[in-house]
XYZ file of C-alpha atoms in Angstrom:
702
model
C -0.183 -0.046 -0.088
C 1.457 3.244 -1.121
C -0.513 5.753 1.203
C -1.329 5.622 4.739
C -3.129 8.022 6.687
C -1.112 9.242 9.999
C -1.717 11.561 12.905
C 0.598 14.759 13.827
C 1.488 12.816 16.800
C 3.284 9.845 14.759
C 5.382 12.563 13.006
C 6.361 14.313 16.004
C 7.650 11.452 17.849
C 9.671 12.500 20.619
C 9.996 10.793 24.026
C 10.361 14.105 25.966
C 7.535 16.690 26.233
C 8.105 19.890 24.103
C 7.598 23.825 25.574
C 6.935 26.679 23.147
C 9.595 29.181 23.326
C 9.337 33.077 22.335
C 12.651 34.007 20.773
C 11.509 37.572 21.296
C 10.138 37.947 24.539
C 13.339 39.514 25.846
C 12.996 42.053 23.126
C 9.548 43.268 23.825
C 9.907 43.834 27.474
C 13.587 45.346 27.065
C 14.535 48.994 28.706
C 17.997 50.214 27.507
C 18.574 51.868 31.351
C 17.573 48.365 32.987
C 20.904 46.718 34.164
C 19.042 43.541 34.478
C 19.063 43.219 30.487
C 22.390 41.694 29.504
C 23.400 42.852 25.989
C 25.347 39.620 25.527
C 22.484 37.585 26.073
C 20.221 39.835 23.811
C 22.576 39.440 20.871
C 22.630 35.952 21.381
C 18.759 35.632 21.230
C 19.142 37.537 17.998
C 21.781 35.143 16.581
C 19.851 32.260 17.476
C 19.978 29.515 15.133
C 18.538 26.073 15.216
C 17.471 23.225 12.780
C 13.566 21.971 12.539
C 13.288 18.322 12.951
C 10.645 17.918 10.723
C 10.916 20.237 7.528
C 14.669 20.522 8.110
C 14.761 23.973 7.616
C 16.677 26.619 9.811
C 14.600 28.086 13.082
C 15.962 32.016 13.604
C 14.310 34.479 15.886
C 12.399 36.371 13.115
C 9.755 32.878 13.562
C 9.755 34.248 16.777
C 8.071 30.963 18.312
C 9.160 27.401 18.001
C 9.177 24.268 20.116
C 11.871 22.489 21.864
C 12.538 19.662 24.048
C 12.032 20.405 27.726
C 15.236 18.849 28.567
C 18.516 20.431 28.139
C 20.543 17.675 27.050
C 18.027 17.268 24.129
C 18.454 19.319 21.061
C 14.888 18.439 19.324
C 13.328 21.361 17.995
C 10.252 22.285 15.907
C 8.949 25.106 13.764
C 5.736 26.524 15.665
C 3.487 25.568 12.470
C 5.456 22.072 12.037
C 4.600 21.295 15.806
C 1.004 22.330 14.826
C 0.223 20.671 11.871
C -3.322 19.341 10.850
C -4.282 16.195 9.193
C -5.894 18.412 6.489
C -4.621 21.085 4.603
C -6.524 23.185 1.882
C -3.208 24.457 -0.409
C -4.233 27.370 -2.576
C -2.448 25.890 -5.738
C -5.193 22.851 -5.305
C -8.531 24.749 -3.926
C -11.193 22.131 -5.086
C -10.086 19.248 -2.940
C -8.674 19.194 0.610
C -5.586 17.575 1.314
C -4.723 14.739 3.773
C -1.579 13.952 5.700
C -0.247 10.578 4.503
C 3.109 8.695 4.591
C 4.846 7.306 1.238
C 6.269 3.996 1.272
C 7.630 4.527 -2.435
C 9.255 6.880 -4.644
C 7.103 10.420 -5.478
C 7.532 13.932 -6.507
C 6.188 16.914 -4.828
C 3.622 18.746 -7.322
C 4.167 22.168 -6.199
C 8.204 22.384 -6.117
C 9.055 19.163 -8.328
C 11.267 17.557 -5.763
C 11.618 14.159 -6.149
C 11.169 11.994 -2.633
C 12.078 8.415 -2.054
C 9.172 7.995 0.679
C 8.379 10.385 3.647
C 5.134 12.443 4.961
C 3.228 14.586 2.394
C -0.149 15.985 1.792
C -2.153 13.844 -0.669
C -5.214 14.256 -2.712
C -6.552 10.725 -3.301
C -8.981 12.216 -6.065
C -6.535 13.893 -8.215
C -3.327 11.852 -7.253
C -1.803 15.321 -5.724
C 0.803 15.549 -3.608
C 2.761 18.253 -1.957
C 5.947 17.649 0.452
C 6.022 19.022 4.020
C 8.312 22.208 2.932
C 5.780 23.620 0.441
C 2.978 23.125 3.354
C 5.305 25.032 5.622
C 6.209 27.794 2.995
C 3.503 30.394 4.247
C 5.042 30.048 7.569
C 8.526 30.730 6.542
C 7.702 33.502 4.154
C 6.331 35.344 7.559
C 8.502 36.911 10.003
C 8.072 38.526 13.206
C 10.004 41.825 13.929
C 9.840 43.481 17.266
C 9.778 47.077 15.824
C 6.214 46.155 14.538
C 3.040 44.566 16.052
C 1.836 42.372 13.254
C 3.473 39.800 11.085
C 5.256 40.684 8.054
C 5.236 39.040 4.892
C 7.271 39.436 1.745
C 5.574 38.292 -1.392
C 8.063 40.247 -3.837
C 10.401 37.667 -5.962
C 12.092 40.041 -8.202
C 13.367 43.349 -6.502
C 11.208 46.204 -6.470
C 11.664 50.036 -5.759
C 9.709 51.280 -2.487
C 10.043 53.740 0.298
C 11.088 52.080 3.587
C 9.355 53.085 6.619
C 11.921 51.891 9.144
C 14.588 54.180 7.730
C 12.519 56.987 5.530
C 14.164 56.152 2.490
C 13.958 54.643 -1.084
C 15.310 51.393 -1.733
C 15.242 48.635 -4.280
C 15.509 44.909 -3.343
C 13.259 42.751 -1.008
C 10.670 44.486 1.195
C 8.118 42.739 3.641
C 4.929 43.981 4.030
C 2.282 44.381 7.052
C -0.843 42.928 5.495
C -3.075 44.722 8.525
C -1.424 48.015 8.133
C -2.067 49.896 5.047
C 1.476 51.625 4.269
C 4.111 49.973 6.403
C 6.870 48.305 4.052
C 10.481 47.468 5.256
C 13.561 46.601 3.296
C 15.479 43.827 4.364
C 18.395 45.369 5.027
C 16.703 47.231 7.564
C 14.928 44.097 8.977
C 18.007 42.429 9.530
C 19.802 45.057 11.470
C 21.360 44.074 14.549
C 19.336 44.684 17.963
C 23.026 45.826 19.481
C 26.094 47.290 18.062
C 28.942 49.167 18.859
C 30.893 51.935 17.138
C 34.630 52.666 17.674
C 34.401 56.107 18.642
C 31.710 55.482 21.101
C 32.371 53.283 24.869
C 28.708 51.930 25.223
C 26.777 49.654 22.862
C 24.215 51.190 20.901
C 20.542 49.963 20.873
C 18.081 49.852 17.627
C 15.065 51.793 19.007
C 11.853 51.436 17.143
C 9.858 54.337 18.398
C 10.091 57.386 20.421
C 7.640 59.230 22.916
C 10.401 62.519 23.295
C 13.190 63.237 21.638
C 15.246 66.351 22.341
C 14.575 69.214 20.145
C 18.240 69.871 19.442
C 19.173 66.090 19.062
C 21.647 65.252 16.102
C 22.924 62.214 14.250
C 26.470 62.245 16.329
C 27.997 60.757 12.938
C 26.395 63.113 9.852
C 25.338 65.920 12.448
C 21.643 65.851 10.456
C 18.791 66.169 12.597
C 17.029 63.045 14.190
C 13.315 62.240 13.468
C 10.959 60.276 15.866
C 9.350 58.898 13.090
C 12.218 56.332 11.704
C 14.175 53.779 13.381
C 17.996 54.582 15.070
C 20.786 53.843 17.145
C 20.963 55.556 20.382
C 22.770 55.042 23.770
C 20.266 56.439 26.676
C 23.235 56.445 29.038
C 24.791 59.403 27.166
C 22.211 61.011 25.018
C 23.788 59.357 21.871
C 21.636 59.503 18.953
C 22.894 57.715 15.281
C 21.097 56.885 12.266
C 20.786 53.333 11.344
C 22.773 53.978 7.914
C 25.477 55.940 9.552
C 25.723 53.483 12.518
C 26.179 50.466 9.668
C 28.448 52.917 7.610
C 26.073 52.414 4.588
C 25.575 55.971 4.176
C 28.268 57.841 6.135
C 29.330 60.972 4.621
C 32.705 62.098 4.184
C 34.609 64.179 6.852
C 31.270 63.695 9.095
C 32.688 61.822 11.955
C 34.595 64.790 13.620
C 32.010 67.201 12.978
C 31.000 66.936 17.413
C 34.874 66.489 18.243
C 35.943 62.978 17.570
C 39.523 63.356 15.765
C 40.096 62.215 12.360
C 43.925 61.577 11.252
C 43.680 63.441 7.860
C 44.470 67.069 7.817
C 43.267 69.519 5.194
C 46.192 72.038 5.662
C 49.732 72.054 6.586
C 50.912 73.525 9.898
C 54.085 74.693 8.507
C 52.133 77.116 6.094
C 49.951 79.055 8.906
C 52.839 79.533 11.849
C 51.089 82.260 13.403
C 48.041 79.891 13.762
C 45.748 80.431 16.641
C 44.358 77.149 17.925
C 41.080 77.342 19.929
C 39.434 77.079 22.509
C 42.195 79.125 24.316
C 43.216 77.006 27.733
C 41.519 79.387 30.219
C 40.441 82.573 30.999
C 43.838 84.003 32.020
C 44.759 83.320 28.042
C 44.055 86.392 25.963
C 44.042 86.961 22.431
C 45.349 90.532 22.734
C 48.429 88.932 24.729
C 49.736 86.788 22.125
C 48.902 89.701 19.395
C 50.863 92.360 21.777
C 53.437 89.953 22.445
C 55.179 90.180 18.860
C 53.678 86.524 17.847
C 51.691 88.647 15.084
C 53.709 90.991 12.972
C 50.696 92.925 11.564
C 50.498 96.057 13.635
C 52.323 99.420 12.681
C 52.027 102.134 15.925
C 52.035 101.396 19.346
C 51.255 103.527 22.269
C 53.700 104.440 24.744
C 52.917 105.319 28.390
C 54.767 108.383 29.858
C 56.157 108.647 33.450
C 54.505 111.151 35.450
C 57.286 111.444 38.365
C 60.649 109.631 37.857
C 61.289 109.309 41.882
C 58.030 107.438 42.057
C 59.010 104.346 40.597
C 56.690 102.369 38.573
C 53.792 105.287 38.923
C 52.720 106.311 35.307
C 49.674 107.954 33.843
C 47.494 107.046 30.945
C 45.164 109.000 28.896
C 42.171 106.360 29.679
C 41.962 107.334 33.317
C 42.197 110.752 35.217
C 44.119 109.394 38.220
C 48.021 107.953 38.144
C 48.423 104.045 37.450
C 50.520 101.906 39.673
C 52.212 98.907 38.363
C 51.677 95.616 40.037
C 54.261 93.007 40.028
C 53.948 91.363 43.171
C 50.817 89.953 44.799
C 49.631 93.135 46.868
C 46.167 92.953 45.274
C 43.987 89.688 44.880
C 43.474 88.652 41.236
C 40.619 87.518 39.629
C 39.324 84.220 41.593
C 35.745 82.673 41.176
C 36.567 80.338 44.034
C 36.614 83.482 46.605
C 33.872 85.465 44.714
C 36.528 87.943 43.353
C 36.235 89.559 40.339
C 39.065 91.705 39.047
C 38.180 92.992 35.348
C 40.622 94.756 32.997
C 38.766 98.373 32.027
C 40.600 97.967 28.316
C 39.691 94.366 27.189
C 36.879 93.584 29.849
C 38.509 90.330 30.491
C 39.814 88.683 34.080
C 42.866 89.733 35.225
C 44.477 86.484 36.216
C 48.426 87.216 35.776
C 50.937 89.957 36.669
C 52.073 92.512 35.765
C 48.960 94.878 35.264
C 48.117 98.750 36.194
C 45.877 99.375 39.175
C 44.694 103.145 39.560
C 46.856 104.349 42.541
C 43.635 105.623 44.460
C 42.075 102.354 44.481
C 41.802 103.192 48.659
C 39.215 105.696 47.870
C 37.007 103.453 45.686
C 38.388 103.743 42.249
C 38.412 100.300 40.662
C 39.992 100.859 37.450
C 42.438 98.040 36.627
C 44.434 97.139 33.124
C 46.278 94.474 31.766
C 49.702 95.790 31.033
C 49.461 94.473 27.085
C 46.165 96.594 27.242
C 48.309 99.582 27.763
C 50.306 98.949 24.669
C 47.508 98.550 22.003
C 48.520 100.084 18.276
C 46.490 103.515 18.223
C 45.177 102.928 14.449
C 43.987 100.073 12.692
C 43.876 99.709 8.917
C 42.059 97.287 6.563
C 40.076 96.061 9.376
C 37.790 93.051 7.848
C 34.614 94.528 9.082
C 35.225 97.914 7.757
C 38.403 97.889 5.562
C 37.484 101.277 3.513
C 38.446 103.388 6.742
C 40.905 103.638 9.180
C 40.034 102.763 12.965
C 41.097 104.953 15.570
C 41.358 103.834 19.511
C 39.532 105.358 22.078
C 39.337 104.830 25.887
C 36.235 106.380 26.649
C 32.713 105.654 24.472
C 31.206 109.058 23.114
C 29.762 111.261 26.132
C 25.917 109.869 25.780
C 27.332 106.285 25.877
C 29.813 106.675 28.780
C 28.186 104.274 30.959
C 25.927 102.518 29.101
C 28.671 101.290 26.501
C 28.359 100.723 22.485
C 27.394 98.023 20.568
C 30.032 96.319 18.710
C 29.670 95.649 14.671
C 31.725 92.685 14.722
C 30.359 90.599 17.735
C 27.130 92.480 18.571
C 27.989 92.841 22.017
C 27.623 95.778 24.046
C 30.564 96.914 25.519
C 31.987 99.993 27.727
C 35.782 99.291 27.492
C 38.429 100.607 24.857
C 37.326 100.191 20.932
C 38.065 101.395 17.856
C 35.734 103.854 15.977
C 35.624 105.040 12.392
C 35.095 108.614 12.361
C 33.358 108.741 9.016
C 30.847 106.132 9.236
C 30.607 105.927 13.267
C 31.779 102.253 12.970
C 32.539 100.679 16.318
C 34.239 97.724 17.435
C 35.675 96.465 21.027
C 39.407 95.952 20.883
C 38.980 92.211 20.982
C 37.094 91.872 17.654
C 39.476 94.676 16.571
C 42.045 91.894 16.219
C 39.739 88.906 14.814
C 41.948 86.247 13.188
C 41.760 85.368 9.532
C 42.168 81.882 10.179
C 41.902 79.415 13.277
C 41.264 75.805 14.202
C 39.181 74.560 16.762
C 39.242 71.356 19.065
C 35.226 71.050 18.304
C 36.372 70.545 14.382
C 40.106 68.862 14.576
C 42.297 69.186 11.866
C 40.306 71.088 9.626
C 41.024 74.941 9.081
C 38.187 77.574 9.936
C 38.322 80.709 7.899
C 36.743 84.286 8.673
C 34.069 84.800 6.166
C 31.160 87.405 5.797
C 28.083 85.252 6.294
C 26.403 87.660 3.705
C 28.890 86.011 0.924
C 27.791 82.406 1.445
C 24.004 82.877 2.372
C 21.856 83.236 -0.581
C 17.897 83.169 -0.829
C 16.201 81.503 2.050
C 19.293 79.536 2.921
C 20.209 79.748 6.506
C 23.210 79.289 8.878
C 23.132 78.278 12.147
C 26.282 78.092 14.784
C 27.307 74.505 15.357
C 27.882 75.530 18.924
C 24.960 77.560 20.163
C 22.482 76.447 17.146
C 21.602 80.460 16.827
C 20.915 81.273 13.256
C 23.941 83.540 11.817
C 22.671 86.856 10.550
C 24.179 88.268 7.194
C 25.869 90.773 8.629
C 28.133 88.705 10.481
C 31.684 87.686 10.492
C 31.774 84.059 11.470
C 34.106 80.937 10.795
C 33.804 78.447 8.226
C 34.941 75.070 7.252
C 35.169 75.153 3.398
C 35.458 71.167 3.240
C 32.587 70.363 5.494
C 28.976 72.064 6.696
C 30.350 73.548 10.066
C 30.034 77.084 11.215
C 30.851 79.043 14.045
C 29.852 83.037 15.222
C 32.660 84.739 16.377
C 31.411 84.548 20.076
C 31.468 80.899 20.309
C 34.409 80.535 18.442
C 36.701 83.130 20.344
C 35.311 84.011 23.566
C 34.479 80.540 25.248
C 37.878 79.407 26.858
C 38.444 75.434 27.059
C 38.430 75.394 31.169
C 36.570 77.919 33.434
C 36.563 78.286 37.496
C 33.492 79.026 38.889
C 31.977 79.301 42.418
C 29.615 76.171 42.293
C 32.623 73.977 41.795
C 35.796 73.236 43.472
C 37.008 71.978 40.022
C 37.833 73.710 36.747
C 34.633 72.918 34.445
C 35.721 71.865 30.774
C 33.956 73.144 27.814
C 31.813 69.989 26.000
C 30.487 69.872 22.839
C 28.199 66.875 23.035
C 26.284 65.266 25.655
C 28.533 63.561 28.483
C 29.370 59.900 28.461
C 27.954 58.058 31.545
C 25.546 60.716 32.325
C 22.238 59.282 32.895
C 20.197 62.172 34.593
C 18.806 65.016 33.135
C 20.972 68.439 32.689
C 20.525 71.591 34.217
C 22.462 74.685 34.906
C 23.829 75.056 38.544
C 23.852 78.951 38.141
C 20.710 79.580 36.600
C 19.144 76.371 37.715
C 17.108 75.836 34.482
C 17.094 73.445 31.772
C 20.455 72.732 30.056
C 20.564 71.383 26.285
C 23.475 69.062 26.068
C 23.666 69.127 22.226
C 24.851 72.646 22.599
C 28.234 73.703 24.015
C 27.983 73.824 27.870
C 30.877 73.426 30.851
C 30.730 70.228 32.381
C 32.798 68.880 35.855
C 33.605 65.216 35.062
C 34.470 64.974 39.113
C 30.847 66.296 40.112
C 28.555 65.719 37.183
C 27.754 69.406 37.460
C 27.137 71.361 34.171
C 26.438 75.328 33.456
C 25.577 77.130 30.328
C 28.273 78.251 28.635
C 26.192 81.775 28.921
C 25.852 81.469 32.471
C 29.684 80.757 32.821
C 31.084 83.960 33.580
C 28.295 84.769 36.380
C 30.408 84.162 39.732
C 28.568 86.441 42.042
C 25.541 85.979 43.971
C 23.826 89.050 42.668
C 24.445 88.059 39.146
C 22.690 84.653 39.139
C 19.311 85.687 37.986
C 20.985 87.965 35.512
C 19.848 85.622 32.079
C 16.537 85.207 31.215
C 15.567 81.992 29.081
C 16.569 83.703 25.566
C 20.148 84.639 26.976
C 21.253 81.372 27.970
C 22.808 80.542 24.761
C 26.121 81.225 23.325
C 28.173 83.546 25.216
C 27.407 85.784 28.387
C 25.637 88.560 26.751
C 27.127 91.300 29.110
C 30.438 89.870 28.347
C 32.168 93.018 27.552
C 30.878 94.920 30.367
C 32.032 96.181 33.579
C 29.667 96.904 36.018
C 29.416 98.573 39.749
C 30.308 102.130 38.549
C 28.134 104.699 40.017
C 26.607 107.717 39.106
C 24.334 110.918 40.707
C 21.390 111.937 39.259
C 19.565 115.319 39.936
C 16.644 115.052 42.384
C 18.160 112.152 44.079
C 20.153 111.854 47.079
C 22.015 108.459 46.737
C 24.398 107.673 43.947
C 22.981 104.940 41.585
C 24.939 101.817 40.229
C 25.181 100.613 37.051
C 24.335 96.943 37.151
C 22.621 94.292 34.773
C 18.859 93.572 35.727
C 17.776 90.396 37.671
C 14.488 88.739 38.437
C 15.157 90.454 42.169
C 14.913 93.782 40.964
C 11.317 93.792 39.743
C 10.185 96.208 37.249
C 11.095 99.745 35.683
C 10.236 102.636 37.921
C 9.653 104.460 34.759
C 8.195 101.925 31.988
C 7.120 99.431 34.596
C 8.896 96.797 32.076
C 10.814 94.146 33.359
C 14.335 94.604 34.382
C 16.001 91.053 33.866
C 19.016 90.712 31.495
C 18.593 94.545 30.546
C 21.109 97.319 31.830
C 19.472 99.406 34.966
C 20.626 101.881 37.174
C 19.793 100.783 40.601
C 19.341 102.765 44.227
C 20.402 100.279 47.068
C 19.314 102.611 49.742
C 15.946 103.333 48.061
C 15.636 100.016 46.467
C 14.591 101.424 43.243
C 15.446 100.999 39.969
C 14.809 101.611 36.062
C 15.800 100.988 32.781
C 19.180 102.871 31.325
C 17.493 103.048 27.891
C 14.075 104.834 29.975
C 16.884 107.242 31.231
C 18.719 107.950 27.991
C 15.322 108.555 26.151
C 14.059 110.982 28.362
C 16.975 112.420 30.264
C 16.492 115.813 28.565
C 12.974 116.097 29.387
C 11.630 117.730 32.706
C 9.064 115.568 33.354
C 11.272 112.756 33.926
C 13.559 114.405 36.112
C 10.726 115.365 38.103
C 8.998 112.170 38.355
C 12.543 110.818 39.530
C 12.921 113.505 42.248
C 8.867 113.171 43.673
C 8.812 109.122 43.154
C 12.075 108.334 44.923
C 10.717 110.386 48.208
C 9.839 108.230 50.869
C 6.283 107.379 50.413
C 3.753 107.212 53.541
C 0.763 104.650 52.940
C -2.411 106.171 53.078
C -5.343 104.708 54.800
C -7.638 103.262 52.703
C -11.257 102.559 52.908
C -12.196 99.019 52.166
C -15.333 98.377 49.986
C -18.493 97.179 51.634
C -19.079 93.279 50.940
C -21.767 92.876 48.343
C -23.850 89.952 47.565
C -23.040 88.762 44.568
C -26.011 88.371 42.015
C -26.757 85.257 39.862
C -28.914 85.633 36.704
C -31.160 82.670 35.686
C -32.870 82.960 32.409
C -36.212 82.249 31.634
C -35.942 79.908 28.814
C -32.814 78.021 27.684
C -32.070 78.211 23.871
C -31.201 74.995 22.104
C -29.684 74.515 18.720
C -32.157 73.430 15.949
C -31.203 71.091 13.355
C -32.527 71.622 9.933
C -34.739 69.221 8.266
C -33.428 67.715 5.288
C -36.208 67.205 3.113
C -37.563 70.772 3.805
C -34.100 71.800 2.378
C -34.298 69.618 -0.765
C -37.703 70.957 -1.409
C -36.254 74.484 -1.527
C -33.185 73.197 -4.014
C -35.729 71.720 -6.184
C -37.730 74.844 -6.419
C -34.402 76.607 -7.529
């Protein structure tokens, strides 16, 4: 007898019980931050391979479910669909009759795949003498896969390569695709189906996890390889310990753009310039606040200045006593530590009145009447600034002349630099024809630099308007602020990398702040092994680590780059939410000067406004993060711009004279309590729906 009907139990002849195993159970409940999940176990589970003892085909984790022997010493395994086979089968190629499970004892051929068999199990139609082997029966189970990135089974129906959009990476591919029969538009390329769940990159210490969906992605997050934005609608590799995100194409090196790896501080061995061709090249960031660009320039390292200002001695008998046109009192040269230098740890802020940078080294000049309250200080090199600048890159048509005092109407409030856009009340250069103003630091803006954030590539000074066209915009890679067309910025001509001049030149590599006993280092990306959220220790607001900030590795503390110079308690509330990016907006301002006003008995201090200062006494506007005059005796403050706008108006002066007088509260008569009245309408109006038939009749009449 050729055919013998069999039961599935006769085929699955195994002496031990079988258990159903879920290969993706660990992936369904996986949490990246949970230490209970071993990365090696997850990798081993995805790489699982076995052989089905019925159909002879392989078992992998895309089948998800399979039967295995309950005995650990036994390797007997079955596909789930092979272990659950039925005695009957309805084959799509033979729909007129039902096939029955039989066992043949002689040779036969499968009518579906034409494979010849000597004997074995098959599904047979006795009416048509039609039989198929178990491999063709299980074909439907093999073309279906389960993937943890999608809740429904996926089926591949394409024989020839097709061109389609891949849902997982958001790009167009040509090849084999898997489709979801439940979802209308879910289609995924086979290369994305087979992506490893875990992988490592040479330039990152932690393993990255393939992530399929995201509830929240930081707005400023970018791929750490190509520097492009991250979308929450596509799959990516991430490391939550470091807020490290990478496109799947970039992580698997299938589409990694050239020169992209170092765009966020990762070293490349190849350089696009010869160091010997640029002997005077400045390397940024400068080591710390004690390093000053003017110091390097005036020390003689850069030979492109003509006239140098020389100090004249006032009295030969008083050694070290000099007079300088920038100050009305004689200056004393300090070579020994008689005066405390700039020290954030001790809340000492010693600032040069010329370049407005901290004085951390000797020698320097101080006013001989410092004991009387005159707080004038100068770096030694700031006394040797050239009196004229020619061919300045921002204003080459006219020469710029050095001035020590801003124009009379800006004596206290300062001027706005046309290069960096920061207000300044220190030394500067001016064009008498055009009133073009630059501070002394921007007077020597270099033509080329290198920066640690973009190593081995030369950054050239360019006019932003010359490379912007139409609707295209450029954003600073440090603070993500759009670079305006009138700015001078630094650009890598080899890459899409830009830095505005403030972030490029004014952020030192390390800073000291009273909130941390260790120096804080400038960081260009999220810190490795930093699991908690980032917030600034100074302003106590949220910090976005995809933008440059300062961080202490020992204490785990972070500070906005704009909050780093705020070392005094009175400055803590200076910045508003819009002023936490890039550099401190009052970096070139020296505060604390006193000024007398007609009609007021106390001197007023020139300060940056804080939250605690409240509102302007003149316009009632907010004072935070703006320049103000404040009387600490009367506890009143007002905008500098409000004074400047109305300083010639006798009404403003009269208002200040009257309002600054002590006020006695007058007795106010409390209003009598009135009984509240409630109005109840007699009839409640309800909306009435129109009658469709009536409307149709009207249309017919028309």
